[in-house]
Coordinates of C-alpha atoms in Angstrom, one line a residue:
M708 CA -9.9 23.3 23.0
S709 CA -11.4 26.1 25.1
A710 CA -10.2 29.5 24.7
A711 CA -9.0 29.3 28.8
M712 CA -7.3 25.8 27.8
L713 CA -6.0 28.3 24.4
T714 CA -4.7 31.3 26.5
A715 CA -3.4 28.9 28.5
F716 CA -1.5 26.9 25.2
L717 CA -0.4 29.3 23.6
T718 CA 1.4 31.5 26.5
G719 CA 2.0 29.4 29.5
C720 CA 0.6 30.5 31.2
A721 CA -2.0 28.5 34.4
A722 CA -5.3 30.3 35.3
Q723 CA -4.7 30.1 39.3
P724 CA -7.1 27.7 41.8
T725 CA -10.1 28.9 43.8
Q726 CA -9.4 29.3 47.3
P727 CA -11.4 28.0 49.8
P728 CA -14.1 30.0 52.2
V729 CA -12.9 31.5 55.0
A730 CA -14.6 29.1 58.1
T731 CA -16.7 30.0 60.9
A732 CA -18.1 28.9 64.6
P733 CA -18.6 26.1 64.6
A734 CA -16.2 25.3 62.2
P735 CA -16.7 22.7 59.6
A736 CA -14.1 20.3 58.6
P737 CA -12.2 21.9 56.1
A738 CA -12.8 21.9 52.2
P739 CA -10.4 19.5 50.5
A740 CA -8.0 21.8 48.2
A741 CA -9.2 22.9 45.1
P742 CA -6.4 20.7 42.2
A743 CA -3.5 22.8 40.7
A744 CA -4.5 23.6 37.4
Q745 CA -2.8 21.9 34.8
T746 CA -0.2 24.0 32.4
V747 CA -0.2 23.9 28.5
P748 CA 3.6 23.7 27.5
D749 CA 4.2 27.1 25.5
F750 CA 5.2 25.8 22.2
T751 CA 8.1 28.6 22.3
Q752 CA 9.6 26.6 25.7
I753 CA 10.1 23.3 23.8
D754 CA 12.6 22.0 21.4
Q755 CA 10.2 20.2 19.0
T756 CA 12.7 19.7 16.2
S757 CA 10.8 17.1 13.8
C758 CA 7.3 16.4 12.7
P759 CA 5.8 14.9 16.0
G760 CA 4.8 11.6 17.0
Q761 CA 2.2 10.1 18.9
T762 CA 1.8 12.3 22.4
A763 CA -0.6 12.0 25.7
S764 CA -3.6 14.3 24.2
Y765 CA -3.9 16.2 20.8
D766 CA -3.1 19.3 23.0
E767 CA 0.6 18.1 23.6
W768 CA 0.5 17.1 19.5
V769 CA -0.6 20.9 18.5
A770 CA 2.0 22.5 20.9
R771 CA 4.8 20.7 19.7
F772 CA 4.1 20.5 16.0
G773 CA 4.4 24.9 16.7
A774 CA 7.4 24.1 18.3
Y775 CA 8.6 22.3 14.9
A776 CA 7.1 24.4 12.9
L777 CA 8.9 27.7 14.7
H778 CA 12.3 25.9 14.3
Q779 CA 11.4 25.6 10.5
G780 CA 11.7 29.8 10.7
E781 CA 7.4 29.8 11.1
P782 CA 6.7 33.7 12.4
E783 CA 5.0 32.8 16.0
P784 CA 1.8 35.2 15.6
V785 CA 1.4 32.9 11.6
I786 CA 1.5 29.7 14.4
R787 CA -0.3 31.4 18.3
T788 CA -3.0 32.7 14.9
A789 CA -3.4 29.6 13.0
F790 CA -4.1 27.4 16.1
A791 CA -6.3 29.7 18.3
D792 CA -9.7 27.5 17.4
V793 CA -8.7 24.7 16.9
T794 CA -10.1 21.4 19.0
E795 CA -9.0 18.0 19.0
N796 CA -12.3 15.9 16.9
P797 CA -12.1 12.6 16.7
K798 CA -14.7 11.9 13.7
I799 CA -11.6 13.1 11.2
R800 CA -10.0 10.3 12.5
D801 CA -13.0 7.8 12.0
R802 CA -13.3 8.9 8.5
A803 CA -9.7 8.9 7.3
G804 CA -9.8 4.7 8.1
K805 CA -13.9 4.8 5.8
Q806 CA -12.7 6.7 2.6
A807 CA -15.7 6.0 0.5
E808 CA -13.6 5.3 -3.2
F809 CA -11.6 2.9 -1.2
V810 CA -14.1 0.0 0.6
T811 CA -17.4 0.5 -2.1
P812 CA -18.5 -1.1 -4.8
V813 CA -17.7 0.5 -7.5
W814 CA -20.9 0.7 -9.0
T815 CA -22.1 2.3 -5.7
Y816 CA -19.5 4.8 -6.1
L817 CA -20.0 5.9 -9.2
D818 CA -24.6 4.9 -8.7
R819 CA -23.9 8.0 -5.8
A820 CA -20.9 10.5 -7.9
V821 CA -22.6 10.3 -11.1
S822 CA -26.3 10.2 -9.9
P823 CA -29.6 11.4 -11.9
E824 CA -29.2 14.6 -9.2
R825 CA -25.8 15.4 -9.3
I826 CA -26.0 15.0 -13.2
A827 CA -29.2 18.3 -13.5
K828 CA -27.0 19.9 -11.3
G829 CA -23.8 20.0 -13.4
Q830 CA -26.2 20.9 -15.8
A831 CA -27.8 24.1 -14.9
K832 CA -24.5 24.9 -13.2
L833 CA -22.7 24.5 -16.9
P834 CA -23.8 28.1 -18.9
E835 CA -22.6 30.5 -15.3
V836 CA -18.9 28.4 -16.1
R837 CA -18.9 27.6 -20.1
T838 CA -17.3 30.7 -20.7
I839 CA -14.6 30.3 -18.5
A840 CA -14.9 26.6 -19.0
T841 CA -14.1 27.8 -22.3
E842 CA -11.0 30.0 -21.9
V843 CA -9.3 28.2 -19.3
E844 CA -9.3 24.8 -22.3
R845 CA -8.4 27.2 -25.3
D846 CA -5.2 27.5 -22.5
Y847 CA -4.3 24.6 -21.2
G848 CA -5.9 22.5 -22.9
V849 CA -8.2 20.9 -20.5
G850 CA -12.0 20.4 -21.5
A851 CA -14.8 21.3 -19.7
A852 CA -16.3 17.4 -19.7
T853 CA -12.8 17.3 -17.3
L854 CA -13.4 20.3 -15.7
M855 CA -17.1 20.1 -14.8
G856 CA -16.5 16.3 -13.8
I857 CA -13.4 17.1 -11.0
W858 CA -15.3 19.5 -9.6
G859 CA -18.9 18.7 -9.0
I860 CA -17.1 14.8 -7.6
E861 CA -15.3 17.0 -5.6
T862 CA -17.9 19.5 -4.4
D863 CA -21.3 19.0 -5.4
F864 CA -20.7 21.8 -7.6
G865 CA -19.6 24.4 -4.8
N866 CA -22.4 22.8 -2.6
N867 CA -20.2 21.4 -0.3
F868 CA -16.4 21.5 0.3
G869 CA -16.4 21.3 3.4
D870 CA -16.4 23.1 7.2
V871 CA -13.2 22.3 8.7
N872 CA -10.9 25.2 9.5
V873 CA -7.7 23.5 7.6
F874 CA -5.4 24.4 10.3
E875 CA -8.1 22.3 12.7
A876 CA -8.4 18.9 10.0
L877 CA -4.5 18.2 9.7
S878 CA -3.6 18.4 13.7
N879 CA -5.8 15.7 14.0
V880 CA -5.1 13.9 11.3
G881 CA -1.6 14.8 12.4
Y882 CA -2.1 13.8 16.4
G883 CA -5.1 10.8 14.9
T884 CA -3.9 8.7 12.6
S885 CA -0.5 7.7 11.0
R886 CA -0.1 9.8 8.5
K887 CA 1.6 12.4 10.3
D888 CA 4.2 13.0 8.3
F889 CA 1.2 14.2 5.7
A890 CA 0.3 16.3 8.2
C891 CA 3.3 17.8 8.9
T892 CA 3.9 18.3 5.8
E893 CA 0.7 19.8 4.6
L894 CA 0.6 22.3 8.0
M895 CA 3.7 23.4 7.3
S896 CA 2.6 24.5 3.6
A897 CA -0.7 25.3 5.6
L898 CA 1.4 28.5 8.1
K899 CA 3.5 29.2 4.5
I900 CA 0.1 30.2 2.5
A901 CA -0.8 32.1 5.9
A902 CA 2.7 34.0 6.6
R903 CA 1.6 35.2 2.8
G904 CA -1.0 37.1 4.3
K905 CA -3.5 36.7 1.0
V906 CA -5.3 34.2 2.6
Q907 CA -5.7 34.8 6.4
P908 CA -6.2 31.5 8.5
K909 CA -9.7 31.2 9.7
E910 CA -11.0 31.4 5.8
M911 CA -8.7 28.3 5.0
I912 CA -12.2 26.6 4.2
G913 CA -12.2 22.9 4.0
S914 CA -12.4 19.2 3.6
W915 CA -11.2 16.8 6.7
A916 CA -8.3 15.8 5.4
G917 CA -7.0 19.5 4.2
A918 CA -8.4 19.3 1.2
M919 CA -9.3 23.5 -0.1
G920 CA -12.5 25.5 -1.4
H921 CA -14.2 24.3 -4.6
S922 CA -11.3 22.0 -6.8
Q923 CA -10.3 20.7 -2.9
F924 CA -6.5 21.4 -3.1
L925 CA -3.6 21.0 -0.4
P926 CA -2.3 23.7 0.6
S927 CA 0.9 22.1 -1.1
N928 CA -0.5 22.0 -4.4
Y929 CA -2.4 25.8 -3.7
L930 CA 1.4 26.4 -3.0
T931 CA 3.1 24.8 -6.7
I932 CA 0.0 24.9 -8.1
A933 CA -3.2 27.1 -8.0
V934 CA -3.4 29.8 -10.1
D935 CA -4.5 33.7 -9.8
R936 CA -6.3 34.3 -13.2
D937 CA -8.2 36.6 -11.7
G938 CA -5.8 38.7 -10.6
S939 CA -7.3 39.9 -7.4
G940 CA -3.3 39.0 -5.6
A941 CA -3.9 35.4 -5.0
P942 CA -5.7 32.4 -6.0
D943 CA -9.3 31.9 -4.6
L944 CA -10.3 28.4 -4.6
W945 CA -13.1 29.5 -2.5
T946 CA -15.1 32.1 -4.3
S947 CA -13.1 33.0 -7.7
M948 CA -14.0 30.2 -10.5
P949 CA -10.8 31.2 -13.4
D950 CA -8.8 31.2 -10.1
V951 CA -10.4 27.4 -9.6
F952 CA -11.1 26.0 -13.0
A953 CA -7.1 27.1 -14.1
S954 CA -5.7 25.9 -11.1
T955 CA -7.4 22.4 -11.7
A956 CA -6.6 22.6 -15.5
N957 CA -2.6 23.7 -14.1
H958 CA -2.6 20.3 -12.3
L959 CA -3.6 17.9 -14.7
V960 CA -1.5 19.7 -17.4
R961 CA 1.4 19.7 -14.7
D962 CA 0.6 15.8 -14.4
G963 CA 0.8 14.8 -18.1
W964 CA -2.6 16.3 -18.9
Q965 CA -2.1 15.6 -23.3
R966 CA -3.9 18.4 -25.0
G967 CA -7.1 16.6 -27.6
L968 CA -6.6 13.4 -25.9
T969 CA -9.8 11.8 -24.4
W970 CA -9.8 9.8 -21.0
G971 CA -11.1 6.9 -22.7
F972 CA -13.9 5.1 -23.5
E973 CA -16.2 1.7 -22.8
V974 CA -15.9 -1.3 -25.3
K975 CA -16.5 -5.3 -25.6
L976 CA -13.9 -7.8 -24.9
P977 CA -14.5 -11.0 -26.7
Q978 CA -14.3 -14.3 -25.6
G979 CA -11.0 -15.1 -23.6
F980 CA -9.8 -12.2 -23.5
P981 CA -6.6 -12.9 -20.9
Y982 CA -8.1 -11.0 -18.6
Q983 CA -3.9 -10.8 -17.2
E984 CA -3.4 -8.1 -19.7
A985 CA -6.9 -5.5 -18.4
E986 CA -4.2 -3.2 -16.1
L987 CA -3.1 0.1 -15.8
D988 CA 0.6 -0.4 -15.6
I989 CA 0.4 -2.3 -18.7
E990 CA 0.1 0.0 -22.3
K991 CA -0.1 -1.3 -25.6
P992 CA -1.2 0.6 -28.9
V993 CA -4.9 -0.3 -29.5
G994 CA -3.6 -2.4 -32.8
H995 CA -3.2 -4.6 -29.8
W996 CA -6.1 -4.6 -28.3
Q997 CA -8.0 -4.3 -32.0
Q998 CA -6.4 -7.9 -32.6
R999 CA -7.2 -9.0 -29.4
G1000 CA -10.8 -8.4 -30.3
V1001 CA -11.8 -5.8 -28.2
R1002 CA -14.3 -3.8 -29.7
T1003 CA -16.3 -0.3 -29.1
V1004 CA -19.1 -1.4 -26.9
D1005 CA -21.6 -0.7 -29.9
G1006 CA -19.8 -3.4 -31.7
Q1007 CA -17.9 -0.6 -33.8
P1008 CA -13.9 -0.9 -34.7
L1009 CA -11.7 1.3 -32.3
P1010 CA -10.9 4.6 -32.8
A1011 CA -6.9 5.6 -33.6
L1012 CA -5.3 7.0 -30.8
P1013 CA -2.0 8.1 -30.0
G1014 CA 0.8 6.2 -26.8
G1015 CA -0.4 3.3 -25.0
T1016 CA -3.7 3.0 -23.5
S1017 CA -4.8 0.0 -21.0
I1018 CA -7.8 -2.6 -20.7
L1019 CA -10.1 -1.5 -17.2
V1020 CA -12.0 -4.1 -15.7
L1021 CA -13.6 -3.1 -11.9
A1022 CA -15.7 -5.6 -11.7
G1023 CA -14.1 -8.7 -13.1
Y1024 CA -15.0 -10.2 -16.4
Q1025 CA -18.4 -9.8 -15.1
G1026 CA -18.1 -6.4 -15.6
P1027 CA -17.6 -3.7 -17.8
A1028 CA -14.4 -3.2 -19.5
F1029 CA -12.9 0.6 -20.8
L1030 CA -10.4 1.1 -23.0
V1031 CA -8.4 3.7 -20.9
T1032 CA -5.3 6.0 -21.8
K1033 CA -2.8 8.5 -20.1
N1034 CA -4.8 11.2 -19.8
F1035 CA -7.0 9.2 -17.0
K1036 CA -4.3 8.2 -15.3
T1037 CA -3.6 12.1 -14.8
I1038 CA -7.3 12.4 -13.2
L1039 CA -6.0 9.2 -11.2
K1040 CA -3.0 11.4 -10.1
Y1041 CA -5.8 14.1 -8.6
N1042 CA -6.9 11.1 -6.3
Y1043 CA -5.3 7.6 -6.7
S1044 CA -9.2 6.0 -6.7
T1045 CA -10.1 4.0 -10.2
S1046 CA -13.8 4.5 -8.9
Y1047 CA -12.9 8.0 -8.6
A1048 CA -10.9 8.7 -11.9
L1049 CA -14.0 6.7 -13.5
S1050 CA -15.9 9.3 -11.6
V1051 CA -14.7 12.2 -12.7
A1052 CA -14.5 11.1 -16.8
Y1053 CA -18.5 9.9 -16.7
L1054 CA -19.7 12.6 -14.4
G1055 CA -17.7 14.9 -17.0
Q1056 CA -19.2 13.5 -20.1
R1057 CA -22.7 13.0 -18.5
V1058 CA -23.2 16.6 -17.9
M1059 CA -21.9 17.9 -21.8
G1060 CA -24.5 15.5 -22.7
G1061 CA -22.3 11.8 -23.3
P1062 CA -23.7 8.1 -22.3
G1063 CA -23.3 6.5 -19.8
V1064 CA -22.1 3.2 -18.7
K1065 CA -23.7 1.2 -20.6
G1066 CA -22.4 -3.0 -19.4
K1067 CA -24.3 -4.6 -16.6
W1068 CA -22.8 -4.5 -13.3
P1069 CA -22.6 -7.1 -10.9
V1070 CA -24.7 -5.2 -8.3
G1071 CA -25.4 -8.7 -6.8
E1072 CA -21.6 -10.0 -5.2
P1073 CA -21.5 -9.0 -2.2
P1074 CA -19.1 -6.0 -0.7
L1075 CA -16.7 -7.3 1.7
A1076 CA -16.0 -6.4 4.6
L1077 CA -12.5 -5.0 5.9
G1078 CA -11.5 -8.2 7.8
E1079 CA -13.0 -10.3 4.6
R1080 CA -10.4 -7.7 2.1
E1081 CA -7.4 -8.4 4.8
E1082 CA -8.1 -12.2 5.1
I1083 CA -7.7 -12.4 1.5
Q1084 CA -4.4 -10.0 1.4
Q1085 CA -2.4 -11.8 4.3
R1086 CA -3.7 -15.4 2.7
L1087 CA -2.0 -14.3 -0.3
V1088 CA 1.1 -13.0 1.8
D1089 CA 1.0 -16.7 3.1
R1090 CA 1.1 -17.9 -0.1
G1091 CA 3.7 -15.6 -1.8
L1092 CA 2.1 -13.5 -4.1
L1093 CA 1.6 -9.9 -2.4
A1094 CA 4.3 -8.3 -0.6
G1095 CA 3.9 -5.3 2.2
S1096 CA 1.3 -4.4 4.7
V1097 CA -1.9 -5.6 5.2
D1098 CA -4.8 -3.2 4.7
G1099 CA -8.0 -3.5 3.1
V1100 CA -7.4 -1.7 0.0
I1101 CA -7.0 -3.5 -3.4
G1102 CA -5.3 -1.7 -5.2
L1103 CA -2.7 -2.5 -8.5
K1104 CA -0.5 -5.1 -6.2
S1105 CA -3.6 -6.8 -4.1
R1106 CA -4.8 -7.4 -7.9
K1107 CA -1.7 -8.5 -9.2
A1108 CA -1.4 -10.7 -6.6
I1109 CA -4.7 -12.0 -7.1
R1110 CA -4.5 -13.0 -10.6
A1111 CA -1.1 -14.9 -10.2
F1112 CA -3.3 -17.1 -7.5
Q1113 CA -6.3 -17.5 -10.0
Q1114 CA -4.1 -18.0 -12.1
Q1115 CA -2.3 -20.7 -10.4
V1116 CA -6.0 -22.6 -9.9
G1117 CA -7.7 -22.0 -13.5
L1118 CA -10.1 -19.4 -13.0
P1119 CA -10.5 -16.3 -14.9
A1120 CA -7.4 -14.3 -14.0
D1121 CA -9.9 -10.4 -14.3
G1122 CA -8.0 -9.6 -9.9
F1123 CA -11.6 -9.1 -8.9
A1124 CA -11.9 -9.6 -4.9
T1125 CA -15.0 -12.0 -4.3
K1126 CA -16.3 -14.2 -1.6
A1127 CA -16.2 -16.3 -4.0
L1128 CA -12.1 -15.7 -3.9
L1129 CA -11.7 -15.9 -0.4
E1130 CA -13.6 -19.3 -0.3
E1131 CA -11.3 -20.7 -2.5
L1132 CA -8.6 -19.3 -0.7
R1133 CA -9.5 -21.0 2.5
R1134 CA -9.8 -23.9 0.4
R1135 CA -6.6 -24.7 -0.8
A1136 CA -4.7 -22.6 2.4
G1137 CA -1.1 -24.6 2.9
S1138 CA -1.3 -26.2 -1.0

């Protein structure tokens, strides 16, 4: 949005059309009148009592959101300041449909996220923050490995926490994607942060999705979870590592992190393992897996662990297997993607000098295109095995439906979506 457009947008004042020049003899044909400038509505004059839906333009969406925020009691000067420089950004709409953790094979995602270069960056940063991490672990029970893992995956250890203003990012998400309710909720939270006066709207910089600072907190999480550990008067997720690590740890603790419990480890599954049990929502004590013949990746008996644990196979029976605890599932609440959570676990582990994944990924397996993933889901819906929308994201519900089909046709029920699975679904259409 240009400066002139913004002035009209915020005040409702339209620019005057330019007058045609005075004619001289001999008189030329009359010049056509300049088109009247379009008046952009003043948000204070709009009656908008709910989050705006689809609008004819980005400017209209922002105006209607401003009216909604005003109706909700947010101060008019704060709204004006927050949206003073926002512009339409189609790239945000594109990125919203291409999140790597949901469309990239897990082995490719892991190779990029836990690369030798990133491990080296983390190890170089570790001496600078070790004392802070140790103090945060003492107070919250979240170890340095997990803190470093999240920091590294979220922002490459602070090298890239985004360059988009939060108000611009979230208004584009609200206007250009199907996530308007999410955008409105987070924009309202961002306005509340600005209204406190401790963080100026122009300083609220983050990712295309509105996540802010080193630890990529959404505005709503900033309000409820972020910690002002350094006593500056407000949590600073952009320049204060004590605040960043304490806020990250507090986020995990609020979501159920258990002090002293590992995230999990790689395991070796025996021949004939019942893969229908290998899923995040199936929790068993370690003794159950021990009886099933599960061992550590080095062939040793499983260590004793409290509570329920799950077996995770992200690339089917041909790929590595992991035994994960409730703390792994807590990392998932930071970003609900198994590829993301496994990358956090392994990046932190490698930065602290631990091992990487030893099992072999099926790297020769060609990735499925979006249309192919959607077709798998639709065929599972047609067979009555899957309920819900077809979106191309192979999550928990889709994996369960795939397992049900695999069991029906006598395949290993590992829930892994492949081209061979799609061909089998096509072959058995109608059966």
